[in-house]
Amino acid sequence: MQAVYQGRLFRVLHPMTRSRTLYLLCSCMALVLNAQAQVSELGITGGVTYYIGDLNPYRHYPKYTSPAGGLFYRYNFGNRYALRVQGLYGRLEAYDRNSPDTLQQIRNLHFRSSLFEGSALVEVNFFKYRSTDKDSKKWTPFLFVGLAYFRTNPRTRLNDTWYDLQPLGTEGQGAGENASKDPYRLDQVSIPFGAGLKANLGRIDIQLEWGLRRTYTDYIDDVSGRYADPAILNPLAAELADRSEVDDPEDRTGTARGDSQTRDWYQYTGLSISVLLTKFTECDALYFRRRR
């Protein structure tokens, strides 16, 4: 009975009252949906990677950059913070022969490796930033830091054939005096950190970033310790472990092949484009028209 009475009462209300009531409901829905629309983004990224280590301790851009790209998902926690989950594929490489260092040229090693990376990154915006908030900034610098799992597989070329280096144990892993030394792992963890700039174009966000990866391995390039005795290596491993082209080279067994006191790094610089996952509704449009 009460419901019937309330329905009749609403029908006799002035049309303006009903219009305002409908507008209020739409406004509330718009606020909720607008907040949801800003939460999630899906995007693609493309750029370049390069490596820093025993075969490239000094030189960066543009000598050893390689194309890279991937996908990411971003979850925004308000205006200041976001969590980004990202998958990245690229390549790392370096060549002693291209180094200005004479000792590196004599060593004459090189490597190339694919790079697979999965990371979780926390982003901190300098300014209040929301993709659909009319009162916040349309651009902001940001910092990021996180944790990444990555996998590499260093290879080298001999007579137009590429060989995987890790199974060969080029520094004597698993042979002779190093029989108790296991081969290095191809999958590792790293700490990504860096900075960037993001800008909003409606439902589209554009982002430019530069980031380093601090790793805990010195074998991205297969070079770290000392030259092993060629006698304990198989013929292929012995040939790939010492690529010096100097005539009648001295016995290098036990001498430094790399710097085991440092760790390898790699870097990614990229441009990203993301799109908001929730579309505007008619109530959203009504809400923003009335605000103007």
CSV table of C-alpha atoms in Angstrom, one decimal:
chain,number,residue,atom,x,y,z
A,1,MET,CA,0.0,0.0,0.0
A,2,GLN,CA,2.8,2.3,0.9
A,3,ALA,CA,4.7,1.6,-2.3
A,4,VAL,CA,1.5,2.4,-4.3
A,5,TYR,CA,1.2,5.7,-2.5
A,6,GLN,CA,4.8,6.6,-3.1
A,7,GLY,CA,4.5,5.8,-6.8
A,8,ARG,CA,1.4,8.1,-7.2
A,9,LEU,CA,3.2,10.8,-5.3
A,10,PHE,CA,6.2,10.7,-7.6
A,11,ARG,CA,4.0,10.9,-10.7
A,12,VAL,CA,2.3,14.1,-9.5
A,13,LEU,CA,5.5,15.8,-8.7
A,14,HIS,CA,6.5,18.7,-10.9
A,15,PRO,CA,8.4,17.5,-14.1
A,16,MET,CA,11.3,19.7,-13.0
A,17,THR,CA,11.6,17.8,-9.8
A,18,ARG,CA,11.7,14.5,-11.6
A,19,SER,CA,14.3,15.9,-13.9
A,20,ARG,CA,16.5,17.0,-11.0
A,21,THR,CA,16.1,13.6,-9.3
A,22,LEU,CA,17.1,11.8,-12.5
A,23,TYR,CA,20.1,14.2,-12.9
A,24,LEU,CA,21.1,13.5,-9.3
A,25,LEU,CA,21.0,9.7,-9.9
A,26,CYS,CA,23.0,10.0,-13.1
A,27,SER,CA,25.5,12.3,-11.4
A,28,CYS,CA,26.1,9.8,-8.6
A,29,MET,CA,26.5,7.0,-11.2
A,30,ALA,CA,28.9,9.1,-13.2
A,31,LEU,CA,31.1,9.7,-10.1
A,32,VAL,CA,31.3,6.0,-9.4
A,33,LEU,CA,31.9,5.0,-13.0
A,34,ASN,CA,34.4,7.8,-13.5
A,35,ALA,CA,36.4,6.6,-10.5
A,36,GLN,CA,36.3,3.0,-11.9
A,37,ALA,CA,37.3,4.2,-15.4
A,38,GLN,CA,40.5,5.6,-13.9
A,39,VAL,CA,41.6,2.5,-12.1
A,40,SER,CA,42.7,0.2,-15.0
A,41,GLU,CA,44.8,0.7,-18.1
A,42,LEU,CA,46.1,-1.7,-20.7
A,43,GLY,CA,49.0,-0.7,-23.0
A,44,ILE,CA,51.9,-1.5,-25.3
A,45,THR,CA,55.5,-0.3,-25.1
A,46,GLY,CA,58.3,-0.1,-27.5
A,47,GLY,CA,61.9,1.0,-27.3
A,48,VAL,CA,65.5,-0.1,-26.9
A,49,THR,CA,67.6,-2.1,-24.5
A,50,TYR,CA,71.3,-2.2,-23.8
A,51,TYR,CA,73.7,-4.0,-21.5
A,52,ILE,CA,76.5,-2.8,-19.2
A,53,GLY,CA,79.0,-5.4,-18.1
A,54,ASP,CA,82.4,-6.9,-18.8
A,55,LEU,CA,82.1,-6.6,-22.5
A,56,ASN,CA,80.6,-3.1,-22.3
A,57,PRO,CA,81.7,-1.3,-19.1
A,58,TYR,CA,81.7,2.2,-20.5
A,59,ARG,CA,79.8,2.8,-23.7
A,60,HIS,CA,76.0,3.2,-23.8
A,61,TYR,CA,74.0,4.9,-26.5
A,62,PRO,CA,73.8,4.3,-29.4
A,63,LYS,CA,76.4,1.5,-30.0
A,64,TYR,CA,74.8,-1.5,-28.4
A,65,THR,CA,71.1,-0.7,-28.3
A,66,SER,CA,68.6,-3.3,-29.6
A,67,PRO,CA,64.9,-3.1,-30.3
A,68,ALA,CA,62.5,-4.2,-27.5
A,69,GLY,CA,58.8,-4.2,-26.7
A,70,GLY,CA,56.1,-5.6,-24.6
A,71,LEU,CA,52.7,-5.3,-22.9
A,72,PHE,CA,51.6,-3.9,-19.6
A,73,TYR,CA,48.6,-3.5,-17.2
A,74,ARG,CA,48.4,-0.5,-14.8
A,75,TYR,CA,46.2,-0.2,-11.8
A,76,ASN,CA,45.9,3.3,-10.4
A,77,PHE,CA,45.6,3.9,-6.7
A,78,GLY,CA,44.2,7.5,-6.8
A,79,ASN,CA,46.2,10.4,-8.3
A,80,ARG,CA,49.6,9.7,-7.0
A,81,TYR,CA,50.4,6.0,-7.1
A,82,ALA,CA,50.0,3.1,-9.6
A,83,LEU,CA,51.0,-0.5,-9.9
A,84,ARG,CA,52.3,-1.6,-13.3
A,85,VAL,CA,52.7,-5.3,-14.3
A,86,GLN,CA,54.7,-5.6,-17.5
A,87,GLY,CA,56.1,-8.2,-19.8
A,88,LEU,CA,59.1,-7.2,-22.0
A,89,TYR,CA,61.1,-8.9,-24.7
A,90,GLY,CA,64.4,-7.6,-26.1
A,91,ARG,CA,68.0,-8.4,-26.9
A,92,LEU,CA,71.4,-7.7,-25.3
A,93,GLU,CA,74.7,-7.8,-27.0
A,94,ALA,CA,78.3,-6.4,-27.0
A,95,TYR,CA,81.6,-6.9,-28.9
A,96,ASP,CA,85.1,-6.5,-27.6
A,97,ARG,CA,86.4,-5.6,-31.0
A,98,ASN,CA,84.3,-2.4,-31.0
A,99,SER,CA,85.7,-1.2,-27.6
A,100,PRO,CA,88.2,1.7,-27.4
A,101,ASP,CA,90.1,-0.4,-24.8
A,102,THR,CA,93.1,-2.2,-26.2
A,103,LEU,CA,92.9,-5.1,-23.7
A,104,GLN,CA,89.3,-5.7,-24.7
A,105,GLN,CA,90.2,-5.7,-28.4
A,106,ILE,CA,92.9,-8.4,-27.7
A,107,ARG,CA,90.4,-10.5,-25.6
A,108,ASN,CA,88.0,-10.3,-28.6
A,109,LEU,CA,84.9,-11.9,-27.0
A,110,HIS,CA,81.4,-11.1,-28.0
A,111,PHE,CA,77.9,-12.3,-27.1
A,112,ARG,CA,74.2,-11.9,-28.0
A,113,SER,CA,71.3,-12.9,-25.8
A,114,SER,CA,67.5,-12.7,-25.9
A,115,LEU,CA,65.9,-11.1,-23.0
A,116,PHE,CA,62.6,-12.0,-21.4
A,117,GLU,CA,61.4,-9.9,-18.4
A,118,GLY,CA,58.4,-9.9,-16.2
A,119,SER,CA,58.1,-7.1,-13.7
A,120,ALA,CA,55.9,-5.5,-11.0
A,121,LEU,CA,56.6,-1.8,-10.7
A,122,VAL,CA,55.3,0.9,-8.3
A,123,GLU,CA,54.9,4.3,-9.9
A,124,VAL,CA,54.9,7.6,-7.9
A,125,ASN,CA,53.6,10.7,-9.8
A,126,PHE,CA,55.0,14.1,-9.0
A,127,PHE,CA,51.6,15.8,-9.6
A,128,LYS,CA,48.0,14.7,-9.1
A,129,TYR,CA,47.2,12.8,-12.2
A,130,ARG,CA,44.1,11.1,-13.4
A,131,SER,CA,43.2,10.3,-16.9
A,132,THR,CA,39.6,11.5,-16.7
A,133,ASP,CA,39.7,14.0,-13.8
A,134,LYS,CA,39.0,17.5,-15.1
A,135,ASP,CA,40.7,19.2,-12.1
A,136,SER,CA,44.0,17.3,-12.2
A,137,LYS,CA,47.1,17.6,-14.3
A,138,LYS,CA,47.2,16.3,-17.9
A,139,TRP,CA,50.9,15.4,-17.5
A,140,THR,CA,53.3,14.5,-14.7
A,141,PRO,CA,56.9,13.3,-14.2
A,142,PHE,CA,57.1,10.0,-12.2
A,143,LEU,CA,59.5,7.7,-10.6
A,144,PHE,CA,59.3,3.9,-10.5
A,145,VAL,CA,60.9,1.0,-8.7
A,146,GLY,CA,60.0,-2.7,-8.5
A,147,LEU,CA,61.0,-6.3,-8.8
A,148,ALA,CA,61.6,-8.3,-12.0
A,149,TYR,CA,62.2,-11.8,-13.1
A,150,PHE,CA,64.3,-12.1,-16.3
A,151,ARG,CA,65.8,-14.8,-18.5
A,152,THR,CA,68.8,-14.5,-20.8
A,153,ASN,CA,70.8,-17.0,-22.9
A,154,PRO,CA,74.2,-15.8,-24.0
A,155,ARG,CA,75.3,-17.0,-27.4
A,156,THR,CA,78.4,-16.5,-29.5
A,157,ARG,CA,79.1,-17.0,-33.2
A,158,LEU,CA,81.8,-19.1,-34.7
A,159,ASN,CA,82.0,-19.7,-38.5
A,160,ASP,CA,78.5,-18.4,-39.0
A,161,THR,CA,77.0,-20.7,-36.4
A,162,TRP,CA,75.6,-19.4,-33.1
A,163,TYR,CA,76.3,-21.5,-30.0
A,164,ASP,CA,74.7,-21.4,-26.5
A,165,LEU,CA,77.5,-20.7,-24.1
A,166,GLN,CA,76.1,-21.7,-20.7
A,167,PRO,CA,76.0,-25.5,-21.4
A,168,LEU,CA,79.7,-25.3,-22.5
A,169,GLY,CA,81.1,-24.1,-19.2
A,170,THR,CA,83.6,-21.7,-20.8
A,171,GLU,CA,85.2,-20.8,-17.5
A,172,GLY,CA,85.5,-24.4,-16.4
A,173,GLN,CA,82.1,-24.8,-14.6
A,174,GLY,CA,81.7,-28.5,-13.8
A,175,ALA,CA,85.2,-29.5,-14.9
A,176,GLY,CA,88.6,-30.1,-13.2
A,177,GLU,CA,89.1,-27.9,-10.1
A,178,ASN,CA,85.7,-26.3,-10.7
A,179,ALA,CA,83.8,-29.6,-10.8
A,180,SER,CA,81.8,-28.5,-7.7
A,181,LYS,CA,80.9,-25.1,-9.4
A,182,ASP,CA,77.5,-25.4,-10.9
A,183,PRO,CA,76.7,-23.7,-14.3
A,184,TYR,CA,75.3,-20.2,-13.8
A,185,ARG,CA,71.5,-19.7,-13.9
A,186,LEU,CA,69.9,-18.3,-17.0
A,187,ASP,CA,66.9,-17.0,-15.0
A,188,GLN,CA,67.5,-14.3,-12.4
A,189,VAL,CA,65.9,-11.4,-10.6
A,190,SER,CA,66.6,-7.7,-10.9
A,191,ILE,CA,65.6,-4.4,-9.3
A,192,PRO,CA,64.2,-2.1,-12.0
A,193,PHE,CA,64.2,1.6,-11.2
A,194,GLY,CA,64.0,4.8,-13.2
A,195,ALA,CA,62.0,7.9,-14.2
A,196,GLY,CA,59.6,9.1,-16.9
A,197,LEU,CA,57.0,11.4,-18.1
A,198,LYS,CA,53.3,10.6,-18.8
A,199,ALA,CA,50.7,12.7,-20.5
A,200,ASN,CA,46.9,12.2,-21.0
A,201,LEU,CA,45.0,12.5,-24.3
A,202,GLY,CA,41.4,11.7,-23.3
A,203,ARG,CA,41.2,7.9,-22.9
A,204,ILE,CA,44.7,7.5,-24.1
A,205,ASP,CA,47.9,7.9,-22.0
A,206,ILE,CA,51.4,8.4,-23.5
A,207,GLN,CA,54.4,7.6,-21.4
A,208,LEU,CA,58.2,8.0,-22.0
A,209,GLU,CA,60.5,6.3,-19.5
A,210,TRP,CA,64.1,5.4,-18.8
A,211,GLY,CA,65.0,2.6,-16.4
A,212,LEU,CA,68.0,0.6,-15.2
A,213,ARG,CA,68.0,-3.0,-14.0
A,214,ARG,CA,70.3,-3.8,-11.1
A,215,THR,CA,71.0,-7.6,-11.4
A,216,TYR,CA,72.6,-10.1,-9.1
A,217,THR,CA,74.5,-12.0,-11.8
A,218,ASP,CA,77.8,-11.4,-13.6
A,219,TYR,CA,77.0,-13.9,-16.4
A,220,ILE,CA,74.6,-12.1,-18.7
A,221,ASP,CA,77.6,-12.0,-21.1
A,222,ASP,CA,79.1,-15.4,-20.0
A,223,VAL,CA,82.2,-13.5,-18.8
A,224,SER,CA,83.1,-13.1,-15.1
A,225,GLY,CA,86.0,-15.1,-13.6
A,226,ARG,CA,89.3,-16.4,-14.9
A,227,TYR,CA,90.5,-18.4,-18.0
A,228,ALA,CA,90.2,-22.1,-17.4
A,229,ASP,CA,92.8,-24.6,-18.4
A,230,PRO,CA,91.9,-25.5,-22.0
A,231,ALA,CA,92.9,-29.1,-21.2
A,232,ILE,CA,89.8,-29.5,-19.0
A,233,LEU,CA,87.4,-28.1,-21.6
A,234,ASN,CA,86.0,-29.8,-24.6
A,235,PRO,CA,87.4,-28.5,-27.9
A,236,LEU,CA,84.5,-26.2,-28.7
A,237,ALA,CA,84.4,-24.7,-25.2
A,238,ALA,CA,88.1,-24.1,-25.3
A,239,GLU,CA,87.9,-22.3,-28.7
A,240,LEU,CA,85.0,-20.1,-27.6
A,241,ALA,CA,86.5,-19.3,-24.2
A,242,ASP,CA,89.6,-17.6,-25.7
A,243,ARG,CA,89.0,-15.8,-28.9
A,244,SER,CA,92.2,-13.7,-28.9
A,245,GLU,CA,93.6,-13.2,-32.4
A,246,VAL,CA,97.1,-12.3,-31.2
A,247,ASP,CA,99.8,-14.5,-32.7
A,248,ASP,CA,101.2,-17.1,-30.3
A,249,PRO,CA,99.4,-15.8,-27.3
A,250,GLU,CA,100.7,-16.6,-23.8
A,251,ASP,CA,99.0,-19.2,-21.6
A,252,ARG,CA,96.1,-17.3,-20.0
A,253,THR,CA,95.1,-20.1,-17.6
A,254,GLY,CA,94.2,-18.5,-14.3
A,255,THR,CA,94.4,-14.9,-15.5
A,256,ALA,CA,91.4,-12.6,-15.4
A,257,ARG,CA,88.9,-13.1,-18.1
A,258,GLY,CA,86.3,-10.7,-16.5
A,259,ASP,CA,85.7,-8.7,-13.4
A,260,SER,CA,84.0,-11.0,-10.9
A,261,GLN,CA,83.6,-8.2,-8.3
A,262,THR,CA,81.0,-6.4,-10.4
A,263,ARG,CA,77.5,-7.4,-11.6
A,264,ASP,CA,76.0,-6.9,-15.0
A,265,TRP,CA,73.2,-4.3,-15.6
A,266,TYR,CA,70.8,-3.8,-18.4
A,267,GLN,CA,68.5,-0.9,-19.3
A,268,TYR,CA,65.3,-0.2,-21.1
A,269,THR,CA,64.2,3.1,-22.7
A,270,GLY,CA,60.7,3.2,-24.2
A,271,LEU,CA,57.6,4.9,-25.3
A,272,SER,CA,54.3,3.5,-24.1
A,273,ILE,CA,50.6,4.0,-25.1
A,274,SER,CA,47.8,2.8,-22.8
A,275,VAL,CA,44.0,3.0,-23.0
A,276,LEU,CA,41.5,3.1,-20.2
A,277,LEU,CA,39.6,-0.1,-19.9
A,278,THR,CA,36.1,1.3,-18.9
A,279,LYS,CA,34.1,3.4,-21.4
A,280,PHE,CA,32.2,6.5,-20.6
A,281,THR,CA,28.4,6.1,-20.3
A,282,GLU,CA,25.6,8.6,-21.2
A,283,CYS,CA,25.4,9.6,-17.5
A,284,ASP,CA,29.1,10.4,-17.6
A,285,ALA,CA,28.6,12.7,-20.6
A,286,LEU,CA,25.6,14.3,-18.9
A,287,TYR,CA,27.6,14.9,-15.7
A,288,PHE,CA,30.4,16.6,-17.5
A,289,ARG,CA,28.1,18.8,-19.6
A,290,ARG,CA,26.3,20.0,-16.6
A,291,ARG,CA,29.6,20.8,-14.8
A,292,ARG,CA,30.6,23.1,-17.6
